[in-house]
Tab-separated table of C-alpha atoms and ligand atoms in Angstrom:
chain	number	residue	atom	x	y	z
A	11	MET	CA	151.857	-21.665	3.693
A	12	SER	CA	148.779	-22.306	1.590
A	13	ASN	CA	146.575	-19.355	0.820
A	14	GLU	CA	143.483	-21.422	0.233
A	15	PHE	CA	140.671	-20.823	2.694
A	16	LEU	CA	140.233	-23.739	5.099
A	17	PRO	CA	136.633	-23.936	6.364
A	18	PHE	CA	135.933	-25.211	9.882
A	19	SER	CA	133.461	-27.736	8.485
A	20	LYS	CA	132.702	-29.300	5.116
A	21	PRO	CA	130.431	-32.215	4.200
A	22	SER	CA	131.940	-35.246	2.414
A	23	ILE	CA	129.876	-36.146	-0.636
A	24	ASP	CA	130.915	-39.274	-2.554
A	25	GLN	CA	130.070	-40.346	-6.110
A	26	ALA	CA	127.443	-42.854	-4.897
A	27	THR	CA	125.525	-39.954	-3.316
A	28	ILE	CA	125.683	-37.882	-6.481
A	29	ASP	CA	124.489	-40.888	-8.506
A	30	GLU	CA	121.612	-41.503	-6.068
A	31	VAL	CA	120.472	-37.872	-6.271
A	32	THR	CA	120.645	-38.057	-10.074
A	33	ALA	CA	118.651	-41.301	-10.062
A	34	CYS	CA	116.078	-39.666	-7.783
A	35	LEU	CA	115.738	-36.686	-10.128
A	36	GLN	CA	115.416	-39.005	-13.132
A	37	SER	CA	112.822	-41.158	-11.365
A	38	GLY	CA	110.338	-38.303	-11.476
A	39	TRP	CA	109.599	-38.700	-7.752
A	40	LEU	CA	111.141	-35.781	-5.832
A	41	ALA	CA	108.922	-35.301	-2.792
A	42	THR	CA	108.367	-37.813	0.048
A	43	GLY	CA	108.472	-41.318	-1.403
A	44	PRO	CA	110.444	-44.563	-1.558
A	45	ARG	CA	113.819	-43.030	-0.674
A	46	VAL	CA	112.417	-41.436	2.476
A	47	LYS	CA	110.966	-44.810	3.404
A	48	GLN	CA	114.327	-46.479	2.886
A	49	PHE	CA	116.218	-43.772	4.799
A	50	GLU	CA	113.863	-44.223	7.757
A	51	ALA	CA	114.304	-48.007	7.685
A	52	ASP	CA	118.105	-47.627	7.499
A	53	LEU	CA	118.135	-45.150	10.403
A	54	GLN	CA	115.886	-47.368	12.501
A	55	GLU	CA	118.249	-50.284	11.956
A	56	TYR	CA	121.468	-48.310	12.560
A	57	LEU	CA	120.102	-46.681	15.711
A	58	HIS	CA	118.346	-49.841	17.001
A	59	ALA	CA	115.384	-47.522	17.423
A	60	GLN	CA	111.784	-48.449	18.064
A	61	SER	CA	110.783	-45.806	15.519
A	62	ALA	CA	112.724	-43.367	13.326
A	63	GLN	CA	110.909	-40.553	11.505
A	64	VAL	CA	112.634	-38.063	9.237
A	65	LEU	CA	111.628	-34.420	8.850
A	66	THR	CA	112.838	-31.216	7.210
A	67	SER	CA	115.099	-30.423	10.198
A	68	ALA	CA	115.927	-31.318	13.772
A	69	THR	CA	114.205	-28.092	14.749
A	70	ALA	CA	110.949	-29.357	13.201
A	71	GLY	CA	111.407	-32.575	15.172
A	72	LEU	CA	112.018	-30.793	18.480
A	73	GLN	CA	109.014	-28.596	17.817
A	74	LEU	CA	106.635	-31.491	17.149
A	75	VAL	CA	107.875	-33.628	20.044
A	76	LEU	CA	107.487	-30.738	22.487
A	77	GLN	CA	104.064	-29.936	21.077
A	78	SER	CA	103.047	-33.572	21.614
A	79	PHE	CA	103.824	-33.127	25.329
A	80	ASP	CA	100.783	-30.813	25.429
A	81	PHE	CA	102.080	-28.179	27.856
A	82	LYS	CA	99.760	-26.056	29.974
A	83	PRO	CA	100.524	-22.370	30.635
A	84	GLY	CA	103.358	-22.052	33.148
A	85	ASP	CA	104.827	-25.502	32.461
A	86	GLU	CA	108.618	-25.645	32.590
A	87	VAL	CA	111.294	-27.492	30.627
A	88	ILE	CA	114.814	-27.795	32.036
A	89	THR	CA	117.668	-27.355	29.580
A	90	THR	CA	121.185	-25.996	29.081
A	91	PRO	CA	122.377	-22.484	28.159
A	92	ILE	CA	125.225	-23.918	26.023
A	93	THR	CA	123.283	-24.985	22.962
A	94	PHE	CA	122.023	-23.783	19.622
A	95	VAL	CA	119.083	-21.457	20.175
A	96	ALA	CA	116.644	-23.878	18.450
A	97	THR	CA	116.632	-25.929	21.667
A	98	LEU	CA	115.083	-23.030	23.572
A	99	ASN	CA	113.037	-21.521	20.758
A	100	THR	CA	111.100	-24.765	20.343
A	101	ILE	CA	110.327	-24.912	24.078
A	102	VAL	CA	108.839	-21.414	23.878
A	103	GLN	CA	106.921	-22.264	20.681
A	104	ALA	CA	105.365	-25.246	22.462
A	105	GLY	CA	104.091	-22.901	25.188
A	106	ALA	CA	106.508	-23.775	27.988
A	107	LYS	CA	109.147	-21.840	29.902
A	108	PRO	CA	112.809	-22.790	29.425
A	109	VAL	CA	114.497	-23.201	32.812
A	110	LEU	CA	118.273	-23.142	32.520
A	111	VAL	CA	120.777	-25.121	34.570
A	112	ASP	CA	124.493	-24.344	34.404
A	113	VAL	CA	126.892	-26.657	32.593
A	114	ASP	CA	129.890	-28.709	33.627
A	115	LEU	CA	133.121	-26.853	32.757
A	116	ALA	CA	134.887	-30.046	31.690
A	117	THR	CA	132.375	-31.448	29.157
A	118	TYR	CA	130.250	-28.324	28.468
A	119	ASN	CA	127.182	-30.532	29.109
A	120	ILE	CA	124.362	-29.709	31.533
A	121	ASP	CA	125.534	-30.337	35.113
A	122	VAL	CA	123.281	-33.222	36.159
A	123	THR	CA	124.052	-32.618	39.840
A	124	LYS	CA	122.297	-29.235	39.575
A	125	ILE	CA	119.114	-30.393	37.829
A	126	GLU	CA	117.167	-31.570	40.873
A	127	LYS	CA	117.328	-28.126	42.501
A	128	ALA	CA	115.700	-26.648	39.380
A	129	ILE	CA	112.723	-29.040	39.458
A	130	THR	CA	109.456	-27.419	40.573
A	131	PRO	CA	105.822	-28.622	40.565
A	132	LYS	CA	105.590	-26.989	37.099
A	133	THR	CA	108.467	-28.976	35.586
A	134	ARG	CA	107.277	-31.287	32.811
A	135	ALA	CA	110.400	-32.256	30.892
A	136	ILE	CA	114.193	-32.313	30.808
A	137	MET	CA	115.835	-31.489	27.483
A	138	PRO	CA	119.551	-32.269	27.640
A	139	VAL	CA	121.925	-31.658	24.717
A	140	HIS	CA	124.698	-34.155	23.919
A	141	PHE	CA	127.195	-31.372	23.304
A	142	ALA	CA	129.665	-32.061	20.470
A	143	GLY	CA	128.414	-35.661	20.537
A	144	VAL	CA	129.419	-36.373	24.153
A	145	PRO	CA	126.382	-37.981	25.791
A	146	VAL	CA	125.157	-36.421	29.013
A	147	ASP	CA	124.902	-38.775	31.985
A	148	LEU	CA	121.630	-40.357	30.880
A	149	ASP	CA	121.328	-42.765	33.838
A	150	ALA	CA	121.234	-39.762	36.160
A	151	ILE	CA	118.767	-37.881	33.934
A	152	TYR	CA	116.380	-40.813	33.482
A	153	ASN	CA	116.490	-41.533	37.229
A	154	LEU	CA	115.422	-37.953	37.949
A	155	ALA	CA	112.756	-38.160	35.253
A	156	LYS	CA	111.356	-41.328	36.781
A	157	GLN	CA	111.328	-39.904	40.316
A	158	HIS	CA	109.602	-36.692	39.257
A	159	ASN	CA	107.454	-38.087	36.428
A	160	LEU	CA	109.079	-35.994	33.685
A	161	ARG	CA	109.462	-36.452	29.955
A	162	VAL	CA	112.973	-36.465	28.459
A	163	LEU	CA	113.723	-35.096	25.004
A	164	GLU	CA	117.391	-35.543	24.118
A	165	ASP	CA	118.618	-32.891	21.687
A	166	ALA	CA	120.880	-35.283	19.811
A	167	ALA	CA	121.642	-32.878	16.944
A	168	HIS	CA	125.374	-33.600	17.447
A	169	ALA	CA	125.038	-37.213	18.462
A	170	ILE	CA	124.157	-39.482	15.540
A	171	GLY	CA	126.497	-42.416	16.211
A	172	SER	CA	127.248	-41.500	19.847
A	173	TYR	CA	127.215	-44.255	22.461
A	174	TYR	CA	126.411	-44.083	26.172
A	175	LYS	CA	127.668	-47.023	28.257
A	176	GLY	CA	127.739	-49.270	25.205
A	177	LYS	CA	124.301	-48.301	23.849
A	178	ILE	CA	123.801	-46.147	20.786
A	179	ILE	CA	121.883	-42.887	21.376
A	180	GLY	CA	118.369	-43.384	20.002
A	181	SER	CA	118.082	-47.036	21.014
A	182	PHE	CA	116.761	-46.423	24.541
A	183	GLY	CA	115.183	-43.789	26.768
A	184	ASP	CA	112.271	-41.518	25.864
A	185	THR	CA	112.740	-39.413	22.698
A	186	GLN	CA	115.689	-38.048	20.668
A	187	ALA	CA	116.092	-35.576	17.784
A	188	PHE	CA	119.046	-35.747	15.349
A	189	SER	CA	120.128	-33.116	12.808
A	190	PHE	CA	121.338	-33.622	9.239
A	191	HIS	CA	122.283	-30.000	8.562
A	192	PRO	CA	125.395	-29.830	6.313
A	193	ASN	CA	127.630	-28.791	9.236
A	194	LYS	CA	126.608	-31.783	11.317
A	195	VAL	CA	128.197	-35.240	11.540
A	196	MET	CA	126.174	-36.475	8.548
A	197	THR	CA	123.841	-34.575	6.249
A	198	SER	CA	120.795	-34.839	4.025
A	199	GLY	CA	121.195	-31.233	2.842
A	200	GLU	CA	118.767	-30.056	5.478
A	201	GLY	CA	116.947	-32.630	7.547
A	202	GLY	CA	116.401	-34.298	10.872
A	203	CYS	CA	115.147	-37.459	12.524
A	204	VAL	CA	113.161	-38.257	15.661
A	205	THR	CA	113.492	-41.571	17.456
A	206	THR	CA	111.096	-42.449	20.246
A	207	THR	CA	109.928	-45.324	22.391
A	208	ASP	CA	106.533	-43.620	22.803
A	209	LYS	CA	104.015	-44.621	20.150
A	210	ASN	CA	101.896	-41.548	20.919
A	211	VAL	CA	104.811	-39.245	20.035
A	212	ALA	CA	105.460	-41.163	16.805
A	213	ASP	CA	101.767	-41.043	15.831
A	214	PHE	CA	101.612	-37.309	16.559
A	215	ILE	CA	104.664	-36.632	14.376
A	216	ASN	CA	103.301	-38.766	11.587
A	217	ILE	CA	100.163	-36.658	11.395
A	218	MET	CA	101.631	-33.239	12.191
A	219	ARG	CA	104.545	-33.407	9.755
A	220	PHE	CA	102.121	-33.536	6.842
A	221	HIS	CA	99.187	-31.102	7.229
A	222	GLY	CA	97.458	-33.040	10.021
A	223	ILE	CA	96.365	-35.598	7.496
A	224	ASP	CA	95.434	-39.009	8.826
A	225	ARG	CA	94.827	-41.471	6.004
A	226	GLU	CA	94.182	-44.292	8.428
A	227	ALA	CA	91.442	-42.396	10.217
A	228	TRP	CA	89.518	-42.100	6.989
A	229	ASN	CA	90.150	-45.679	5.987
A	230	ARG	CA	88.937	-46.882	9.355
A	231	ASN	CA	85.680	-45.059	8.827
A	232	ALA	CA	85.084	-45.379	5.117
A	233	LYS	CA	85.340	-47.976	2.442
A	234	GLU	CA	85.674	-45.551	-0.462
A	235	GLY	CA	89.405	-46.115	-0.876
A	236	SER	CA	92.712	-44.461	-0.220
A	237	GLN	CA	92.325	-41.294	-2.306
A	238	HIS	CA	90.331	-39.914	0.616
A	239	TYR	CA	91.821	-38.734	3.848
A	240	ASP	CA	90.733	-37.049	7.024
A	241	VAL	CA	92.356	-34.016	8.656
A	242	VAL	CA	92.498	-34.456	12.422
A	243	LYS	CA	94.732	-31.488	13.420
A	244	PRO	CA	96.070	-28.247	11.860
A	245	GLY	CA	99.424	-29.757	10.889
A	246	TYR	CA	102.614	-28.455	9.331
A	247	LYS	CA	104.667	-29.084	6.178
A	248	TYR	CA	107.722	-30.775	7.652
A	249	ASN	CA	108.024	-33.843	5.410
A	250	MET	CA	111.473	-34.703	4.017
A	251	MET	CA	111.983	-34.898	0.234
A	252	ASP	CA	113.286	-38.000	-1.534
A	253	ILE	CA	116.141	-35.837	-2.893
A	254	GLN	CA	117.224	-35.202	0.699
A	255	ALA	CA	116.824	-38.866	1.624
A	256	ALA	CA	118.955	-39.822	-1.414
A	257	ILE	CA	121.824	-37.886	0.186
A	258	GLY	CA	121.069	-39.170	3.686
A	259	ILE	CA	121.008	-42.862	2.710
A	260	HIS	CA	124.624	-42.713	1.530
A	261	GLN	CA	125.789	-40.421	4.331
A	262	LEU	CA	124.499	-42.991	6.816
A	263	GLN	CA	126.486	-45.720	5.029
A	264	SER	CA	129.625	-43.572	5.483
A	265	LEU	CA	128.866	-42.475	9.040
A	266	GLU	CA	131.134	-44.951	10.853
A	267	ASN	CA	133.954	-43.929	8.508
A	268	PHE	CA	133.240	-40.221	9.137
A	269	ILE	CA	133.353	-40.750	12.902
A	270	GLU	CA	136.588	-42.721	12.634
A	271	LYS	CA	138.264	-39.935	10.644
A	272	ARG	CA	136.942	-37.227	12.977
A	273	THR	CA	138.184	-39.175	15.984
A	274	LYS	CA	141.660	-39.579	14.503
A	275	LEU	CA	141.963	-35.848	13.786
A	276	ALA	CA	140.484	-34.826	17.144
A	277	GLU	CA	142.856	-37.107	19.030
A	278	ARG	CA	145.725	-35.630	17.018
A	279	TYR	CA	144.636	-32.115	18.100
A	280	GLN	CA	144.463	-33.342	21.711
A	281	GLN	CA	148.005	-34.689	21.428
A	282	LEU	CA	149.619	-31.779	19.583
A	283	LEU	CA	147.930	-29.032	21.638
A	284	ASN	CA	148.427	-30.807	24.943
A	285	GLY	CA	150.087	-28.584	27.548
A	286	TRP	CA	149.546	-25.277	25.732
A	287	PRO	CA	148.683	-22.817	28.548
A	288	GLU	CA	146.794	-20.630	26.046
A	289	LEU	CA	144.145	-23.352	25.740
A	290	THR	CA	141.871	-25.530	27.830
A	291	LEU	CA	141.257	-28.696	25.823
A	292	PRO	CA	137.936	-30.586	25.666
A	293	GLN	CA	137.573	-33.313	28.294
A	294	MET	CA	135.602	-36.542	28.309
A	295	PRO	CA	133.290	-37.677	31.140
A	296	GLU	CA	134.303	-40.515	33.467
A	297	TYR	CA	131.598	-42.938	32.306
A	298	ASP	CA	131.974	-44.995	29.137
A	299	ILE	CA	131.037	-43.143	25.943
A	300	ARG	CA	131.779	-42.835	22.269
A	301	THR	CA	131.588	-39.294	20.935
A	302	THR	CA	131.068	-38.314	17.292
A	303	TRP	CA	133.522	-35.408	17.621
A	304	TYR	CA	130.952	-33.168	15.929
A	305	ILE	CA	133.197	-30.240	16.810
A	306	TYR	CA	136.650	-29.870	18.317
A	307	ALA	CA	136.191	-26.917	20.623
A	308	PRO	CA	138.857	-25.865	23.137
A	309	LEU	CA	138.685	-22.711	25.265
A	310	ILE	CA	141.013	-19.772	24.547
A	311	ASN	CA	142.427	-18.448	27.825
A	312	PRO	CA	143.007	-14.734	27.159
A	313	GLU	CA	145.277	-14.329	30.222
A	314	THR	CA	147.915	-16.584	28.674
A	315	ALA	CA	146.954	-16.395	24.980
A	316	GLY	CA	147.359	-12.617	24.744
A	317	VAL	CA	144.183	-12.505	22.629
A	318	THR	CA	140.496	-12.873	23.340
A	319	ARG	CA	138.493	-15.587	21.604
A	320	ASP	CA	137.008	-13.039	19.190
A	321	GLU	CA	140.463	-11.650	18.357
A	322	PHE	CA	141.715	-15.203	17.875
A	323	MET	CA	138.891	-15.994	15.435
A	324	GLN	CA	139.581	-12.775	13.532
A	325	GLN	CA	143.296	-13.509	13.247
A	326	MET	CA	142.654	-17.092	12.112
A	327	LYS	CA	140.413	-15.656	9.405
A	328	GLU	CA	143.195	-13.292	8.318
A	329	HIS	CA	145.325	-16.426	7.916
A	330	ASN	CA	142.564	-17.943	5.762
A	331	ILE	CA	141.372	-20.405	8.392
A	332	GLY	CA	137.713	-20.627	9.339
A	333	THR	CA	136.592	-21.247	12.904
A	334	GLY	CA	133.149	-21.605	14.476
A	335	LEU	CA	131.407	-20.334	17.592
A	336	HIS	CA	129.339	-23.096	19.190
A	337	TYR	CA	127.811	-21.400	21.135
A	338	SER	CA	127.172	-18.084	22.763
A	339	ALA	CA	125.188	-18.913	25.914
A	340	VAL	CA	121.495	-18.589	25.133
A	341	HIS	CA	120.684	-16.569	28.288
A	342	LEU	CA	122.784	-13.703	26.868
A	343	TYR	CA	120.420	-13.167	23.901
A	344	SER	CA	118.084	-10.203	24.210
A	345	TYR	CA	114.847	-12.160	23.690
A	346	TYR	CA	115.639	-14.552	26.557
A	347	GLN	CA	116.755	-11.681	28.790
A	348	GLN	CA	113.659	-9.573	28.106
A	349	GLU	CA	111.109	-12.380	28.123
A	350	PHE	CA	112.446	-14.545	30.975
A	351	GLY	CA	114.656	-12.109	32.922
A	352	TYR	CA	117.886	-13.993	32.325
A	353	HIS	CA	121.100	-11.998	32.708
A	354	ARG	CA	124.881	-12.337	32.774
A	355	GLY	CA	126.131	-13.647	36.103
A	356	GLN	CA	123.543	-16.409	36.510
A	357	PHE	CA	125.451	-19.292	34.933
A	358	PRO	CA	129.193	-18.721	35.464
A	359	ASN	CA	130.422	-21.907	33.756
A	360	ALA	CA	128.255	-21.312	30.697
A	361	GLU	CA	129.523	-17.736	30.522
A	362	THR	CA	133.176	-18.826	30.714
A	363	ILE	CA	132.558	-21.273	27.867
A	364	SER	CA	130.489	-18.750	25.918
A	365	ASP	CA	133.295	-16.164	26.125
A	366	ARG	CA	136.186	-18.536	25.375
A	367	ILE	CA	135.036	-21.424	23.206
A	368	VAL	CA	136.092	-21.796	19.574
A	369	SER	CA	135.554	-24.627	17.075
A	370	LEU	CA	138.720	-25.422	15.133
A	371	PRO	CA	138.528	-26.900	11.629
A	372	LEU	CA	137.453	-30.553	11.774
A	373	PHE	CA	135.790	-32.601	9.037
A	374	PRO	CA	136.322	-36.113	7.665
A	375	ASP	CA	138.240	-35.074	4.539
A	376	MET	CA	140.587	-32.678	6.349
A	377	THR	CA	144.224	-33.702	5.835
A	378	GLU	CA	146.948	-33.803	8.478
A	379	THR	CA	148.764	-31.137	6.425
A	380	GLU	CA	145.745	-28.862	6.780
A	381	GLN	CA	145.593	-29.649	10.487
A	382	ASP	CA	149.296	-28.825	10.852
A	383	ARG	CA	148.596	-25.483	9.193
A	384	VAL	CA	145.894	-24.782	11.812
A	385	ILE	CA	148.285	-25.604	14.647
A	386	GLU	CA	151.175	-23.586	13.167
A	387	THR	CA	148.891	-20.587	12.693
A	388	MET	CA	147.707	-20.871	16.294
A	389	ALA	CA	151.331	-20.953	17.460
A	390	THR	CA	152.013	-17.792	15.425
A	391	ILE	CA	148.997	-16.019	16.933
A	392	PHE	CA	150.045	-17.000	20.477
A	393	GLY	CA	153.704	-16.080	19.768
A	394	ARG	CA	154.841	-19.661	20.467
A	395	LYS	CA	157.699	-21.581	18.962
A	396	ILE	CA	156.853	-25.139	17.944
B	633	PLP	C1	121.953	-27.836	14.649
B	633	PLP	C2	121.256	-27.931	15.950
B	633	PLP	C3	119.856	-27.942	16.053
B	633	PLP	C4	118.975	-27.708	14.860
B	633	PLP	O1	119.184	-28.605	13.825
B	633	PLP	P1	118.518	-28.279	12.403
B	633	PLP	O2	118.536	-29.607	11.700
B	633	PLP	O3	119.402	-27.267	11.744
B	633	PLP	O4	117.165	-27.782	12.643
B	633	PLP	C5	119.276	-28.124	17.289
B	633	PLP	N1	120.018	-28.259	18.394
B	633	PLP	C6	121.367	-28.245	18.351
B	633	PLP	C7	122.132	-28.441	19.611
B	633	PLP	C8	122.022	-28.066	17.124
B	633	PLP	O5	123.344	-28.018	17.088
């Protein structure tokens, strides 16, 4: 058995990417410039999006989109407890209250049949997460949004390249935010992208991601030339660098290949782990989708496994295999308990997932030999013969 540490995730960086970053450095233009422009054009084309705007992170994108919704005190946003905490943090930062709805045990996605009961006169938006790249049932969500006049912000951090009923995520609906963090399906180092069909959201992002500066506003009102600008809002510093875009441009060109390799490995896990009573394997929804397989995350059943999830992760580490925890349910964090009164017992499915879920190693360059080592180690930990 190899002693080398196997991480649960690792970005694939090819020579073309390294050359592009070098060329960017040599060009003398490091901050936002031509490569960002190209990356945005490439993303817009790949996603069939009305508009695609890159930023320093998905979190920055979520923050600006939610801020553009202009919440009033007491406004509510419905979301899921099984997500990265940025989903909820950005709701709070935008001045709204996160209202949680339990998830579906099969897909780990928000249970769309429970959303309507959570809608109140204060509800302004639904913020679903396409967990692991599996799209939530968007027809159901957009129907509810239409009936109740709500905005929809899809947290698509895991879902660049995901399809829902034949349509790529980002090509339809209201607004989506994608992440290019190095652990995600594709990377730009750090980075994110917002796609939207709402021109007001796109205009808001354009101004807020760079200091609130509106060059057009000045040019509309003055003839002095483009070295002048007006400041129309107290904006942020969320613009992506050309160095980041240099990475992202080539990652996007490899994305279909990444997804293909992830899918092959994930399906191999599904096959080889099938029928193990120690595990509950990830399940797909009944409607037509393509997932990115951002993570491969089964549940560890302690009753049959003889170990808890945390013990399992520890023992994998002792065997030099990294695993990930995506995610502890957000309503179990002290801030959300103290500030919003959430507590254990409120969302039983989320809590089951939170206590049992583990992300096994999965990345495009992982070999079948490495995957076999993961499975053999799991068999050892569970005391199984394979
Ligand atoms: C990673 C992630 C984010 C944040 O993405 P960043 O680009 O790191 O800001 C938001 N939501 C979910 C569900 C994520 O997994």
